[in-house]
PDB file of C-alpha atoms and ligand atoms in Angstrom:
ATOM      1  CA  MET A  18      36.102 -31.724 -35.156  1.00 94.00           C
ATOM      2  CA  ARG A  19      34.294 -28.444 -34.590  1.00 98.00           C
ATOM      3  CA  ILE A  20      35.188 -26.019 -37.354  1.00 98.00           C
ATOM      4  CA  CYS A  21      33.878 -22.472 -37.649  1.00 98.00           C
ATOM      5  CA  VAL A  22      34.160 -19.729 -40.203  1.00 98.00           C
ATOM      6  CA  TYR A  23      34.431 -16.154 -38.946  1.00 98.00           C
ATOM      7  CA  PRO A  24      33.671 -14.112 -42.072  1.00 98.00           C
ATOM      8  CA  GLY A  25      33.917 -10.409 -42.741  1.00 97.00           C
ATOM      9  CA  SER A  26      35.350  -7.623 -44.820  1.00 97.00           C
ATOM     10  CA  PHE A  27      38.010  -6.782 -42.204  1.00 97.00           C
ATOM     11  CA  ASP A  28      38.673  -3.416 -43.849  1.00 97.00           C
ATOM     12  CA  PRO A  29      40.675  -3.300 -41.589  1.00 98.00           C
ATOM     13  CA  ILE A  30      40.672  -5.699 -38.611  1.00 98.00           C
ATOM     14  CA  THR A  31      39.838  -3.916 -35.324  1.00 98.00           C
ATOM     15  CA  CYS A  32      40.111  -4.683 -31.612  1.00 98.00           C
ATOM     16  CA  GLY A  33      36.434  -5.654 -31.776  1.00 97.00           C
ATOM     17  CA  HIS A  34      37.269  -8.405 -34.294  1.00 98.00           C
ATOM     18  CA  MET A  35      40.224  -9.498 -32.162  1.00 98.00           C
ATOM     19  CA  ASP A  36      37.985  -9.756 -29.120  1.00 97.00           C
ATOM     20  CA  ILE A  37      35.766 -12.219 -30.989  1.00 97.00           C
ATOM     21  CA  ILE A  38      38.743 -14.187 -32.356  1.00 98.00           C
ATOM     22  CA  GLU A  39      40.337 -14.503 -28.901  1.00 97.00           C
ATOM     23  CA  ARG A  40      37.108 -15.991 -27.590  1.00 97.00           C
ATOM     24  CA  ILE A  41      36.357 -18.431 -30.402  1.00 98.00           C
ATOM     25  CA  VAL A  42      39.812 -19.995 -30.534  1.00 98.00           C
ATOM     26  CA  ASP A  43      38.915 -21.767 -27.297  1.00 96.00           C
ATOM     27  CA  MET A  44      35.434 -22.753 -28.458  1.00 97.00           C
ATOM     28  CA  PHE A  45      36.352 -24.423 -31.755  1.00 98.00           C
ATOM     29  CA  ASP A  46      38.993 -26.889 -32.877  1.00 98.00           C
ATOM     30  CA  ARG A  47      39.602 -24.875 -36.007  1.00 98.00           C
ATOM     31  CA  VAL A  48      38.794 -21.234 -36.780  1.00 98.00           C
ATOM     32  CA  VAL A  49      38.835 -20.114 -40.397  1.00 98.00           C
ATOM     33  CA  ILE A  50      38.828 -16.357 -40.740  1.00 98.00           C
ATOM     34  CA  GLY A  51      37.228 -15.709 -44.116  1.00 98.00           C
ATOM     35  CA  VAL A  52      38.019 -12.389 -45.744  1.00 98.00           C
ATOM     36  CA  LEU A  53      35.527 -11.341 -48.402  1.00 97.00           C
ATOM     37  CA  GLN A  54      37.110 -10.199 -51.610  1.00 94.00           C
ATOM     38  CA  ASN A  55      34.268  -7.689 -51.963  1.00 73.00           C
ATOM     39  CA  ARG A  56      34.028  -6.647 -55.552  1.00 73.00           C
ATOM     40  CA  GLU A  57      30.864  -4.577 -55.088  1.00 75.00           C
ATOM     41  CA  LYS A  58      31.752  -2.714 -51.886  1.00 76.00           C
ATOM     42  CA  GLN A  59      35.121  -1.317 -52.913  1.00 89.00           C
ATOM     43  CA  PRO A  60      37.303  -1.770 -49.815  1.00 94.00           C
ATOM     44  CA  LEU A  61      39.933   0.782 -48.874  1.00 95.00           C
ATOM     45  CA  PHE A  62      42.544  -1.892 -48.176  1.00 96.00           C
ATOM     46  CA  SER A  63      43.527  -4.424 -50.822  1.00 96.00           C
ATOM     47  CA  LEU A  64      42.808  -8.078 -50.167  1.00 97.00           C
ATOM     48  CA  ASP A  65      46.499  -8.752 -49.518  1.00 97.00           C
ATOM     49  CA  GLU A  66      46.704  -5.907 -47.020  1.00 97.00           C
ATOM     50  CA  ARG A  67      43.620  -7.117 -45.148  1.00 97.00           C
ATOM     51  CA  LEU A  68      44.891 -10.705 -45.044  1.00 98.00           C
ATOM     52  CA  GLY A  69      48.346  -9.509 -43.985  1.00 98.00           C
ATOM     53  CA  TYR A  70      47.048  -7.353 -41.139  1.00 98.00           C
ATOM     54  CA  ILE A  71      44.954 -10.240 -39.760  1.00 98.00           C
ATOM     55  CA  ARG A  72      47.859 -12.675 -40.031  1.00 98.00           C
ATOM     56  CA  ARG A  73      50.145 -10.277 -38.173  1.00 97.00           C
ATOM     57  CA  CYS A  74      47.602 -10.122 -35.327  1.00 97.00           C
ATOM     58  CA  THR A  75      47.063 -13.879 -35.019  1.00 96.00           C
ATOM     59  CA  PRO A  76      50.470 -15.581 -35.197  1.00 92.00           C
ATOM     60  CA  GLY A  77      50.164 -17.280 -31.809  1.00 90.00           C
ATOM     61  CA  TYR A  78      47.028 -19.238 -32.610  1.00 95.00           C
ATOM     62  CA  GLU A  79      47.715 -22.692 -33.968  1.00 95.00           C
ATOM     63  CA  ASN A  80      44.077 -23.417 -34.799  1.00 98.00           C
ATOM     64  CA  VAL A  81      43.486 -20.225 -36.797  1.00 98.00           C
ATOM     65  CA  GLU A  82      43.808 -19.885 -40.550  1.00 98.00           C
ATOM     66  CA  VAL A  83      43.173 -16.770 -42.577  1.00 98.00           C
ATOM     67  CA  GLU A  84      41.818 -17.110 -46.083  1.00 98.00           C
ATOM     68  CA  ALA A  85      40.131 -15.034 -48.752  1.00 98.00           C
ATOM     69  CA  PHE A  86      36.794 -16.001 -50.210  1.00 98.00           C
ATOM     70  CA  ASP A  87      34.609 -14.838 -53.013  1.00 96.00           C
ATOM     71  CA  GLY A  88      31.004 -15.648 -53.805  1.00 95.00           C
ATOM     72  CA  LEU A  89      28.663 -17.132 -51.238  1.00 97.00           C
ATOM     73  CA  LEU A  90      29.739 -17.540 -47.641  1.00 98.00           C
ATOM     74  CA  VAL A  91      27.924 -20.871 -47.395  1.00 98.00           C
ATOM     75  CA  ASP A  92      29.986 -22.287 -50.285  1.00 98.00           C
ATOM     76  CA  PHE A  93      33.171 -21.239 -48.522  1.00 98.00           C
ATOM     77  CA  ALA A  94      31.939 -22.714 -45.216  1.00 98.00           C
ATOM     78  CA  ARG A  95      31.021 -25.986 -46.925  1.00 98.00           C
ATOM     79  CA  ALA A  96      34.412 -26.191 -48.637  1.00 98.00           C
ATOM     80  CA  LYS A  97      36.026 -25.783 -45.208  1.00 98.00           C
ATOM     81  CA  ASN A  98      33.724 -28.421 -43.636  1.00 98.00           C
ATOM     82  CA  ALA A  99      32.566 -25.755 -41.210  1.00 98.00           C
ATOM     83  CA  LEU A 100      29.227 -26.265 -39.507  1.00 98.00           C
ATOM     84  CA  TYR A 101      29.392 -22.957 -37.635  1.00 98.00           C
ATOM     85  CA  ILE A 102      29.421 -19.369 -38.819  1.00 98.00           C
ATOM     86  CA  VAL A 103      30.431 -16.834 -36.179  1.00 98.00           C
ATOM     87  CA  ARG A 104      29.323 -13.218 -36.185  1.00 98.00           C
ATOM     88  CA  GLY A 105      29.806 -10.483 -33.607  1.00 97.00           C
ATOM     89  CA  LEU A 106      26.813  -8.389 -32.529  1.00 96.00           C
ATOM     90  CA  ARG A 107      27.476  -4.887 -31.261  1.00 93.00           C
ATOM     91  CA  ALA A 108      24.102  -3.227 -30.936  1.00 88.00           C
ATOM     92  CA  VAL A 109      20.463  -3.614 -31.923  1.00 87.00           C
ATOM     93  CA  SER A 110      21.293  -1.773 -35.146  1.00 86.00           C
ATOM     94  CA  ASP A 111      23.341  -4.799 -36.266  1.00 90.00           C
ATOM     95  CA  PHE A 112      20.454  -7.132 -35.721  1.00 92.00           C
ATOM     96  CA  GLU A 113      18.364  -6.648 -38.845  1.00 94.00           C
ATOM     97  CA  PHE A 114      21.184  -7.307 -41.314  1.00 95.00           C
ATOM     98  CA  GLU A 115      22.509 -10.199 -39.239  1.00 97.00           C
ATOM     99  CA  PHE A 116      19.042 -11.737 -38.944  1.00 97.00           C
ATOM    100  CA  GLN A 117      18.543 -11.597 -42.716  1.00 98.00           C
ATOM    101  CA  MET A 118      21.971 -13.009 -43.393  1.00 98.00           C
ATOM    102  CA  ALA A 119      21.689 -15.836 -40.861  1.00 98.00           C
ATOM    103  CA  SER A 120      18.226 -16.761 -42.185  1.00 98.00           C
ATOM    104  CA  MET A 121      19.426 -16.808 -45.790  1.00 98.00           C
ATOM    105  CA  ASN A 122      22.499 -18.832 -44.873  1.00 98.00           C
ATOM    106  CA  LYS A 123      20.287 -21.300 -42.975  1.00 98.00           C
ATOM    107  CA  LYS A 124      18.142 -21.703 -46.097  1.00 98.00           C
ATOM    108  CA  LEU A 125      21.200 -22.295 -48.303  1.00 98.00           C
ATOM    109  CA  TYR A 126      23.121 -24.483 -45.838  1.00 98.00           C
ATOM    110  CA  PRO A 127      20.662 -25.989 -43.309  1.00 98.00           C
ATOM    111  CA  GLU A 128      23.298 -28.080 -41.534  1.00 98.00           C
ATOM    112  CA  ALA A 129      25.190 -24.981 -40.451  1.00 98.00           C
ATOM    113  CA  GLU A 130      24.420 -22.760 -37.465  1.00 98.00           C
ATOM    114  CA  THR A 131      25.184 -19.071 -37.127  1.00 98.00           C
ATOM    115  CA  ILE A 132      26.541 -18.310 -33.689  1.00 98.00           C
ATOM    116  CA  PHE A 133      26.359 -14.733 -32.431  1.00 97.00           C
ATOM    117  CA  LEU A 134      28.760 -13.414 -29.846  1.00 97.00           C
ATOM    118  CA  MET A 135      28.089 -10.129 -28.090  1.00 96.00           C
ATOM    119  CA  THR A 136      31.023  -7.839 -28.732  1.00 93.00           C
ATOM    120  CA  ASN A 137      32.689  -6.617 -25.555  1.00 94.00           C
ATOM    121  CA  THR A 138      30.802  -3.420 -24.618  1.00 94.00           C
ATOM    122  CA  LYS A 139      34.023  -1.409 -24.700  1.00 95.00           C
ATOM    123  CA  TYR A 140      34.017  -1.960 -28.463  1.00 95.00           C
ATOM    124  CA  SER A 141      30.283  -1.555 -29.095  1.00 93.00           C
ATOM    125  CA  PHE A 142      30.860   1.768 -30.901  1.00 94.00           C
ATOM    126  CA  LEU A 143      33.779   0.471 -32.946  1.00 96.00           C
ATOM    127  CA  SER A 144      33.680  -0.390 -36.642  1.00 97.00           C
ATOM    128  CA  SER A 145      36.166  -0.652 -39.488  1.00 97.00           C
ATOM    129  CA  SER A 146      34.561   2.370 -41.140  1.00 96.00           C
ATOM    130  CA  MET A 147      35.097   4.460 -37.964  1.00 97.00           C
ATOM    131  CA  VAL A 148      38.737   3.333 -37.918  1.00 98.00           C
ATOM    132  CA  ARG A 149      39.155   4.403 -41.553  1.00 97.00           C
ATOM    133  CA  GLU A 150      37.533   7.758 -40.890  1.00 96.00           C
ATOM    134  CA  VAL A 151      39.500   8.573 -37.736  1.00 97.00           C
ATOM    135  CA  GLY A 152      42.788   7.292 -39.175  1.00 97.00           C
ATOM    136  CA  ARG A 153      42.404   9.215 -42.410  1.00 95.00           C
ATOM    137  CA  TRP A 154      42.384  12.483 -40.506  1.00 95.00           C
ATOM    138  CA  GLY A 155      45.299  11.566 -38.299  1.00 94.00           C
ATOM    139  CA  GLY A 156      43.310  10.594 -35.190  1.00 96.00           C
ATOM    140  CA  CYS A 157      44.920   8.172 -32.741  1.00 96.00           C
ATOM    141  CA  LEU A 158      43.849   4.581 -33.229  1.00 97.00           C
ATOM    142  CA  ARG A 159      45.424   3.194 -30.046  1.00 97.00           C
ATOM    143  CA  GLY A 160      43.040   0.763 -28.394  1.00 97.00           C
ATOM    144  CA  LEU A 161      40.939   0.575 -31.545  1.00 98.00           C
ATOM    145  CA  VAL A 162      43.216  -1.571 -33.718  1.00 98.00           C
ATOM    146  CA  PRO A 163      45.622  -4.265 -32.484  1.00 98.00           C
ATOM    147  CA  GLY A 164      49.022  -2.948 -31.351  1.00 97.00           C
ATOM    148  CA  GLU A 165      50.865  -5.203 -33.839  1.00 96.00           C
ATOM    149  CA  ILE A 166      49.579  -3.161 -36.770  1.00 97.00           C
ATOM    150  CA  LEU A 167      48.901   0.217 -35.132  1.00 97.00           C
ATOM    151  CA  PRO A 168      51.860   2.259 -36.483  1.00 97.00           C
ATOM    152  CA  ASP A 169      51.662   0.810 -39.998  1.00 96.00           C
ATOM    153  CA  LEU A 170      47.922   1.227 -40.178  1.00 96.00           C
ATOM    154  CA  MET A 171      48.010   4.821 -38.966  1.00 96.00           C
ATOM    155  CA  LYS A 172      50.684   5.667 -41.523  1.00 95.00           C
ATOM    156  CA  ARG A 173      48.819   3.890 -44.303  1.00 96.00           C
ATOM    157  CA  LEU A 174      45.513   5.588 -43.483  1.00 95.00           C
ATOM    158  CA  LYS A 175      47.053   9.042 -43.340  1.00 91.00           C
ATOM    159  CA  ASN A 176      48.469   8.398 -46.795  1.00 82.00           C
ATOM    160  CA  SER A 177      45.040   7.387 -48.123  1.00 87.00           C
ATOM    161  CA  LEU A 178      43.757  10.980 -48.150  1.00 71.00           C
TER     162      LEU A 178
HETATM  163  O1  PNS B 223      32.335  -7.483 -42.187  1.00 51.77           O
HETATM  164  P1  PNS B 223      31.062  -7.468 -42.944  1.00 51.77           P
HETATM  165  O2  PNS B 223      31.188  -6.588 -44.167  1.00 51.77           O
HETATM  166  O3  PNS B 223      29.884  -7.118 -42.085  1.00 51.77           O
HETATM  167  O4  PNS B 223      30.836  -8.978 -43.457  1.00 51.77           O
HETATM  168  C1  PNS B 223      29.752  -9.301 -44.300  1.00 51.77           C
HETATM  169  C2  PNS B 223      29.918 -10.705 -44.922  1.00 51.77           C
HETATM  170  C3  PNS B 223      31.266 -10.834 -45.596  1.00 51.77           C
HETATM  171  C4  PNS B 223      29.808 -11.738 -43.831  1.00 51.77           C
HETATM  172  C5  PNS B 223      28.762 -10.888 -45.931  1.00 51.77           C
HETATM  173  O5  PNS B 223      28.703  -9.797 -46.784  1.00 51.77           O
HETATM  174  C6  PNS B 223      28.901 -12.166 -46.754  1.00 51.77           C
HETATM  175  O6  PNS B 223      28.827 -13.255 -46.240  1.00 51.77           O
HETATM  176  N1  PNS B 223      29.091 -11.997 -48.083  1.00 51.77           N
HETATM  177  C7  PNS B 223      29.259 -13.105 -48.979  1.00 51.77           C
HETATM  178  C8  PNS B 223      28.090 -13.201 -49.923  1.00 51.77           C
HETATM  179  C9  PNS B 223      26.964 -14.027 -49.334  1.00 51.77           C
HETATM  180  O7  PNS B 223      27.122 -15.147 -48.941  1.00 51.77           O
HETATM  181  N2  PNS B 223      25.754 -13.430 -49.318  1.00 51.77           N
HETATM  182  C10 PNS B 223      24.570 -14.163 -48.882  1.00 51.77           C
HETATM  183  C11 PNS B 223      24.297 -14.060 -47.418  1.00 51.77           C
HETATM  184  S1  PNS B 223      23.058 -12.861 -47.201  1.00 51.77           S
END
């Protein structure tokens, strides 16, 4: 059984994340979306909110589960019996961090492979931090975050000022 972990902060989930998820559900038997609890980088959205938003966007996928993790990604991947770690790459600027992370994860968990998927170019400018910034000031997030959570997210972000 091919199992992958798709890890991230998902603060919040964007259409760029969804684009990756829609593609990997057909590539793997099981997709575990791992949401980092993130004690150092204080996220805007609580862990429950981030998990809830992702779950609301992925109800139709039988092979997807959404779970929180803390500590090392490789420990989470091992616990899930996942031999693949999926990351999206938007631009060259992502490369350095991703290269370091993949190399470190390879050292810690040699059996696992990091698989990079190029994000659809229509989302190459998109990030969770951009979504937070635009949403905070009342900008329209249509096409940037999944429709299932758009109204709630826009309301929530406007209230975060
Ligand atoms: O969405 P993000 O913030 O780019 O995701 C980063 C994430 C969660 C994949 C990364 O920070 C992570 O794996 N953190 C867990 C701690 C860890 O394993 N660090 C060692 C790898 S360098």
